[in-house]
Amino acid sequence: MPGMSVEVMRGLIARRKRWDIIFSIIGLFAMLGGVVTLVALIAAMAIDGLPRISWDFFTSFPSRHAAKAGILSAWVGTTLVMMVTVLSAVPLGVAAGVYLEEYATKNWMTDLIEINVTNLAGVPSIVYGLLALGLFVYQLDLGQSILAAGLTLAILILPVVIVATREAIRSIPGTIREGAFALGATKWQTVSQHVLPYSTAGILTGVIIGLSRAIGETAPLITIGALTYIAFLPDTPFKGEFPYVSFDWLTSAFTVMPIQMFNWVSRPQEEFHYNAAAAGLVLIVMTLIMNALAIYIRYHFRKRIKW
Amino acid sequence: MTEHLKSSRFAHRRMRHVRERIIESLLFLAAFSSVAITVAIVVILVRESLGFFEHVSIIDFLTDTQWTPLFDDAHYGIMPLVAGTLVTAGVALAVAIPLGTIIAIYLSEFAPHRVREVVKPVLELLDGIPTVVYGYFALLFVTPLLQYFFPELPGFNMLSAGLVMGVMIIPYVSSISEDAMRAVPMHIREGSYAMGATRFQTALRVVTPAAFSGIAAAYILGISRAIGETMIVAVAAGMQPNLTWNPMEPAATITAYIVQVSLGDLPHGSLGYQTIFVAGLTLLLMTLVFNIAGHWLRRRFREVY
Amino acid sequence: MSENAMDLLKSEAKNLNFYYGEYQALKNINLTVAEKRITALIGPSGCGKSTFLRCFNRMHDLYPGNRYDGQITLYPDDVNILNPKIDPIEVRMRIGMVFQKPNPFPKTIYENVAYGLRVRGISNRRKLDEKVEKALCGAALWNEVKDRLNSLAFNLSGGQQQRLCIARALATDPEMMLFDEPTSALDPIATASIEELIAQLKEQVTILIVTHNMQQAARVSDYTAFMHMGEVVEFADTNTIFTNPSQKRTEDYITGRYG
């Protein structure tokens, strides 16, 4: 037998295969490290925060007395800011994604835009805060308002929405478009009546992932000067009398969940740390629900649609 | 009659054409807005920084070892903030890069399909948790834990912030590296197995080098993320600028400084206001350097199967 | 025919069945492989010839749900390589393989050829140099690449890459080599040089080759098996198969009636 005898070979293989096992164990421990940290983090939040969670916690304003303080202004603020974010990021991001996938021809401008979107995704979030501070707060004079905050987060998640839209559109086979064109549809008809409806699930997944990121973002909003002590609610968007809707809330000062939590964490008194943990718990549950929703939608639609 | 019909049909087609053009232009504007955002970022950061450099020489900015812009005896040396940023990022990457890479190799080459399907989304949750929550965890859970082993460790320190940040970045490194490894075609792997290689040998000697450019991209993204991370360090590493390379000490990062100033009430246009834009520009340039390095690496080692 | 009696047996498949999950891809295959001869497997696509070839180095073990039944014996030590107790790595160390599409590793030419040696724990530079040169000479590639052993293998042409893959397999002195349609991704000139090389290689190693190209089988092989729908329809020396097949199905395929 050329090379080596079977016995030598078996010894060699046994030694080499030991590394397979050693590495498998290291790999398992590495994963376990990540998972254990996640569990420890959620457990730490739950142990400190759960006792503070009550109806009052959601319906009270922040207060100097830790035991009386709540997150009413924070969750209302988060909801309103997210509304602005969705209403501005989704149309813009989807339109940009549609353009890049369906309309753009291969030229330097398209390359520039594509490189740009990739790079924007890598810009630290606090830099967006500085942009918003210079542009929205002072240049456009929006002040430290819900509108400015919503737009800031919209810019932040724009790359996520664009990329999700492009991926969703790309997964639609060309035959669908050809089918529509063959019936005499224009490009926009094809896009609006076929391409977009079929890619809704993918886009929605991306939007939810983007929002779950935006909801926890703190730094850019601190940068634009979001106040941390807000003991009032913005003007309500819906009115009893004509014209029934109002946009005054857009210019209102605000706070959001993560900023409220940051405020409590930074206080020296331990009682406020429990409030922080409770707020953190609410935040984690919100992001987990959104992530689960995204996974569900992706899974559900992947199963339903088979090209 | 037919003339009329023809001309109306022609008008209809023109209308349709015009409408299509308008829609295309609007969509283009939306896509172009991303470029506008980049331009706006650069313009605003540079404009405010220029104002800053009218008062402070660039030499002082780069060489002074103190950063005390809000004191009466003001010093404007960026070094302490850069050091704080690099130390926390260094600690984070010392956690995230080895663990992320090991997890990626394990999931891509070793784990059964079922394990991968479960573990991957769970790990990705690490990235979904708000960073301020991690800050809480670092300050009030990890630091006390570390103090148990190192009693002299101060309440604010870069070690704890860096470690927690490292865990947060793991899925960045592992997800993208794993995608790159899984993109290595099966026939390359089969070539290795057919030579009598073990799983570990195939993973280390063939798959990892073949996926190198993707793995490098994952590292670069992790680095950018670590440098730009704000809330964990702002909460847990302290906000005092401190020129030190010792992770056991407290120190402010560039991002933490911006947060600290933003929490105060600096008048628009003041020198103190401008410092956060200079800090932001420095941060952006640092991430840019790493991104360019990443592009270069990818181009140099682009895989051709 | 006289060849037959003189040839030593290198390997033998007995009552081999193979399943991809529920699907039975190979049905009761019996075949002998003669030492230092070239045995070709031909048949229409989907007939199971590649599946059969990949049983010889247990390639199917890489994917879950595959199942072997029956045996493939390797001589002279009379070991059943399908036995689950035998490590597939051991089988692959003894039996080399060259794939349909050239699949060099993303490494230098030198490191590609040295790969199998390094996997076996050889790191002595002098020994590696010597073996790499010998293997590259054996694959008729040495003269073309000796000045650029440290350039990436991807820079070679398709035909050169395939010869590099042959050198890679040769470097570890395998007892047997499997070729899975080694020229199907190559142009006619590269194909001719690979065929010539394979014909020379039988001096030193037993060869089992899958080809969809009947002329190729006729040109290079000593024995030919015609496979159809997972079965070996006919197995004989190449001359007989191509000039005087005993089965109607073989004749139909050879004369181009289907396939």
PDB file of N, CA, C and O in Angstrom, chain B residues 258-290:
ATOM      1  N   ILE B 258     -20.407  63.479  23.289  1.00  0.00           N
ATOM      2  CA  ILE B 258     -21.507  64.137  22.579  1.00  0.00           C
ATOM      3  C   ILE B 258     -22.790  64.059  23.406  1.00  0.00           C
ATOM      4  O   ILE B 258     -23.536  65.032  23.526  1.00  0.00           O
ATOM      5  N   VAL B 259     -23.029  62.901  23.987  1.00  0.00           N
ATOM      6  CA  VAL B 259     -24.220  62.734  24.828  1.00  0.00           C
ATOM      7  C   VAL B 259     -24.160  63.688  26.029  1.00  0.00           C
ATOM      8  O   VAL B 259     -25.135  64.377  26.348  1.00  0.00           O
ATOM      9  N   GLN B 260     -22.995  63.730  26.648  1.00  0.00           N
ATOM     10  CA  GLN B 260     -22.857  64.557  27.849  1.00  0.00           C
ATOM     11  C   GLN B 260     -23.171  66.020  27.536  1.00  0.00           C
ATOM     12  O   GLN B 260     -23.911  66.678  28.270  1.00  0.00           O
ATOM     13  N   VAL B 261     -22.614  66.511  26.444  1.00  0.00           N
ATOM     14  CA  VAL B 261     -22.843  67.910  26.071  1.00  0.00           C
ATOM     15  C   VAL B 261     -24.311  68.120  25.718  1.00  0.00           C
ATOM     16  O   VAL B 261     -24.929  69.108  26.103  1.00  0.00           O
ATOM     17  N   SER B 262     -24.902  67.135  24.996  1.00  0.00           N
ATOM     18  CA  SER B 262     -26.292  67.301  24.566  1.00  0.00           C
ATOM     19  C   SER B 262     -27.248  67.339  25.750  1.00  0.00           C
ATOM     20  O   SER B 262     -28.322  67.935  25.658  1.00  0.00           O
ATOM     21  N   LEU B 263     -26.874  66.687  26.838  1.00  0.00           N
ATOM     22  CA  LEU B 263     -27.744  66.679  28.015  1.00  0.00           C
ATOM     23  C   LEU B 263     -27.748  68.045  28.685  1.00  0.00           C
ATOM     24  O   LEU B 263     -28.701  68.404  29.363  1.00  0.00           O
ATOM     25  N   GLY B 264     -26.661  68.800  28.495  1.00  0.00           N
ATOM     26  CA  GLY B 264     -26.599  70.137  29.076  1.00  0.00           C
ATOM     27  C   GLY B 264     -27.340  71.128  28.198  1.00  0.00           C
ATOM     28  O   GLY B 264     -28.131  70.758  27.344  1.00  0.00           O
ATOM     29  N   ASP B 265     -27.056  72.361  28.414  1.00  0.00           N
ATOM     30  CA  ASP B 265     -27.819  73.384  27.708  1.00  0.00           C
ATOM     31  C   ASP B 265     -26.870  74.380  27.058  1.00  0.00           C
ATOM     32  O   ASP B 265     -26.760  75.518  27.481  1.00  0.00           O
ATOM     33  N   LEU B 266     -26.161  73.915  26.016  1.00  0.00           N
ATOM     34  CA  LEU B 266     -25.190  74.792  25.376  1.00  0.00           C
ATOM     35  C   LEU B 266     -25.875  75.668  24.342  1.00  0.00           C
ATOM     36  O   LEU B 266     -26.669  75.182  23.544  1.00  0.00           O
ATOM     37  N   PRO B 267     -25.565  76.969  24.333  1.00  0.00           N
ATOM     38  CA  PRO B 267     -26.182  77.829  23.335  1.00  0.00           C
ATOM     39  C   PRO B 267     -25.714  77.481  21.924  1.00  0.00           C
ATOM     40  O   PRO B 267     -24.548  77.151  21.723  1.00  0.00           O
ATOM     41  N   HIS B 268     -26.680  77.532  21.001  1.00  0.00           N
ATOM     42  CA  HIS B 268     -26.412  77.250  19.598  1.00  0.00           C
ATOM     43  C   HIS B 268     -25.325  78.206  19.086  1.00  0.00           C
ATOM     44  O   HIS B 268     -25.389  79.395  19.305  1.00  0.00           O
ATOM     45  N   GLY B 269     -24.286  77.668  18.438  1.00  0.00           N
ATOM     46  CA  GLY B 269     -23.244  78.511  17.851  1.00  0.00           C
ATOM     47  C   GLY B 269     -22.062  78.754  18.759  1.00  0.00           C
ATOM     48  O   GLY B 269     -21.041  79.281  18.320  1.00  0.00           O
ATOM     49  N   SER B 270     -22.152  78.350  20.028  1.00  0.00           N
ATOM     50  CA  SER B 270     -21.014  78.554  20.926  1.00  0.00           C
ATOM     51  C   SER B 270     -19.904  77.559  20.587  1.00  0.00           C
ATOM     52  O   SER B 270     -20.124  76.577  19.879  1.00  0.00           O
ATOM     53  N   LEU B 271     -18.720  77.820  21.122  1.00  0.00           N
ATOM     54  CA  LEU B 271     -17.600  76.923  20.862  1.00  0.00           C
ATOM     55  C   LEU B 271     -17.894  75.527  21.420  1.00  0.00           C
ATOM     56  O   LEU B 271     -17.572  74.514  20.799  1.00  0.00           O
ATOM     57  N   GLY B 272     -18.534  75.489  22.595  1.00  0.00           N
ATOM     58  CA  GLY B 272     -18.891  74.202  23.195  1.00  0.00           C
ATOM     59  C   GLY B 272     -19.831  73.430  22.290  1.00  0.00           C
ATOM     60  O   GLY B 272     -19.679  72.212  22.104  1.00  0.00           O
ATOM     61  N   TYR B 273     -20.789  74.131  21.679  1.00  0.00           N
ATOM     62  CA  TYR B 273     -21.727  73.513  20.738  1.00  0.00           C
ATOM     63  C   TYR B 273     -20.965  72.942  19.551  1.00  0.00           C
ATOM     64  O   TYR B 273     -21.240  71.829  19.081  1.00  0.00           O
ATOM     65  N   GLN B 274     -19.958  73.717  19.096  1.00  0.00           N
ATOM     66  CA  GLN B 274     -19.216  73.243  17.930  1.00  0.00           C
ATOM     67  C   GLN B 274     -18.363  72.010  18.238  1.00  0.00           C
ATOM     68  O   GLN B 274     -18.113  71.194  17.352  1.00  0.00           O
ATOM     69  N   THR B 275     -17.925  71.871  19.507  1.00  0.00           N
ATOM     70  CA  THR B 275     -17.066  70.721  19.816  1.00  0.00           C
ATOM     71  C   THR B 275     -17.747  69.393  19.519  1.00  0.00           C
ATOM     72  O   THR B 275     -17.085  68.442  19.107  1.00  0.00           O
ATOM     73  N   ILE B 276     -19.073  69.311  19.684  1.00  0.00           N
ATOM     74  CA  ILE B 276     -19.694  67.999  19.451  1.00  0.00           C
ATOM     75  C   ILE B 276     -19.688  67.652  17.961  1.00  0.00           C
ATOM     76  O   ILE B 276     -19.625  66.492  17.581  1.00  0.00           O
ATOM     77  N   PHE B 277     -19.684  68.696  17.119  1.00  0.00           N
ATOM     78  CA  PHE B 277     -19.608  68.417  15.679  1.00  0.00           C
ATOM     79  C   PHE B 277     -18.197  67.992  15.286  1.00  0.00           C
ATOM     80  O   PHE B 277     -18.022  67.121  14.428  1.00  0.00           O
ATOM     81  N   VAL B 278     -17.196  68.612  15.932  1.00  0.00           N
ATOM     82  CA  VAL B 278     -15.820  68.182  15.681  1.00  0.00           C
ATOM     83  C   VAL B 278     -15.658  66.731  16.123  1.00  0.00           C
ATOM     84  O   VAL B 278     -15.076  65.900  15.421  1.00  0.00           O
ATOM     85  N   ALA B 279     -16.214  66.428  17.300  1.00  0.00           N
ATOM     86  CA  ALA B 279     -16.144  65.055  17.795  1.00  0.00           C
ATOM     87  C   ALA B 279     -16.842  64.116  16.819  1.00  0.00           C
ATOM     88  O   ALA B 279     -16.323  63.038  16.492  1.00  0.00           O
ATOM     89  N   GLY B 280     -18.008  64.521  16.333  1.00  0.00           N
ATOM     90  CA  GLY B 280     -18.755  63.701  15.383  1.00  0.00           C
ATOM     91  C   GLY B 280     -17.975  63.486  14.098  1.00  0.00           C
ATOM     92  O   GLY B 280     -17.953  62.382  13.546  1.00  0.00           O
ATOM     93  N   LEU B 281     -17.316  64.554  13.630  1.00  0.00           N
ATOM     94  CA  LEU B 281     -16.533  64.432  12.405  1.00  0.00           C
ATOM     95  C   LEU B 281     -15.377  63.452  12.608  1.00  0.00           C
ATOM     96  O   LEU B 281     -15.097  62.613  11.745  1.00  0.00           O
ATOM     97  N   THR B 282     -14.733  63.550  13.761  1.00  0.00           N
ATOM     98  CA  THR B 282     -13.639  62.624  14.073  1.00  0.00           C
ATOM     99  C   THR B 282     -14.144  61.179  14.051  1.00  0.00           C
ATOM    100  O   THR B 282     -13.528  60.292  13.461  1.00  0.00           O
ATOM    101  N   LEU B 283     -15.302  60.985  14.670  1.00  0.00           N
ATOM    102  CA  LEU B 283     -15.911  59.653  14.705  1.00  0.00           C
ATOM    103  C   LEU B 283     -16.188  59.141  13.295  1.00  0.00           C
ATOM    104  O   LEU B 283     -15.865  58.001  12.936  1.00  0.00           O
ATOM    105  N   LEU B 284     -16.770  60.004  12.478  1.00  0.00           N
ATOM    106  CA  LEU B 284     -17.111  59.623  11.108  1.00  0.00           C
ATOM    107  C   LEU B 284     -15.847  59.270  10.330  1.00  0.00           C
ATOM    108  O   LEU B 284     -15.819  58.282   9.588  1.00  0.00           O
ATOM    109  N   LEU B 285     -14.795  60.080  10.522  1.00  0.00           N
ATOM    110  CA  LEU B 285     -13.545  59.801   9.805  1.00  0.00           C
ATOM    111  C   LEU B 285     -12.949  58.469  10.261  1.00  0.00           C
ATOM    112  O   LEU B 285     -12.433  57.707   9.442  1.00  0.00           O
ATOM    113  N   MET B 286     -13.061  58.179  11.554  1.00  0.00           N
ATOM    114  CA  MET B 286     -12.534  56.896  12.034  1.00  0.00           C
ATOM    115  C   MET B 286     -13.275  55.729  11.392  1.00  0.00           C
ATOM    116  O   MET B 286     -12.655  54.770  10.925  1.00  0.00           O
ATOM    117  N   THR B 287     -14.594  55.808  11.356  1.00  0.00           N
ATOM    118  CA  THR B 287     -15.333  54.698  10.733  1.00  0.00           C
ATOM    119  C   THR B 287     -15.024  54.641   9.240  1.00  0.00           C
ATOM    120  O   THR B 287     -14.943  53.559   8.657  1.00  0.00           O
ATOM    121  N   LEU B 288     -14.830  55.823   8.633  1.00  0.00           N
ATOM    122  CA  LEU B 288     -14.519  55.871   7.209  1.00  0.00           C
ATOM    123  C   LEU B 288     -13.207  55.144   6.923  1.00  0.00           C
ATOM    124  O   LEU B 288     -13.111  54.371   5.966  1.00  0.00           O
ATOM    125  N   VAL B 289     -12.195  55.400   7.771  1.00  0.00           N
ATOM    126  CA  VAL B 289     -10.897  54.755   7.578  1.00  0.00           C
ATOM    127  C   VAL B 289     -11.066  53.237   7.585  1.00  0.00           C
ATOM    128  O   VAL B 289     -10.551  52.531   6.708  1.00  0.00           O
ATOM    129  N   PHE B 290     -11.839  52.731   8.547  1.00  0.00           N
ATOM    130  CA  PHE B 290     -12.023  51.285   8.608  1.00  0.00           C
ATOM    131  C   PHE B 290     -12.819  50.760   7.418  1.00  0.00           C
ATOM    132  O   PHE B 290     -12.548  49.684   6.910  1.00  0.00           O
TER     133      PHE B 290
END
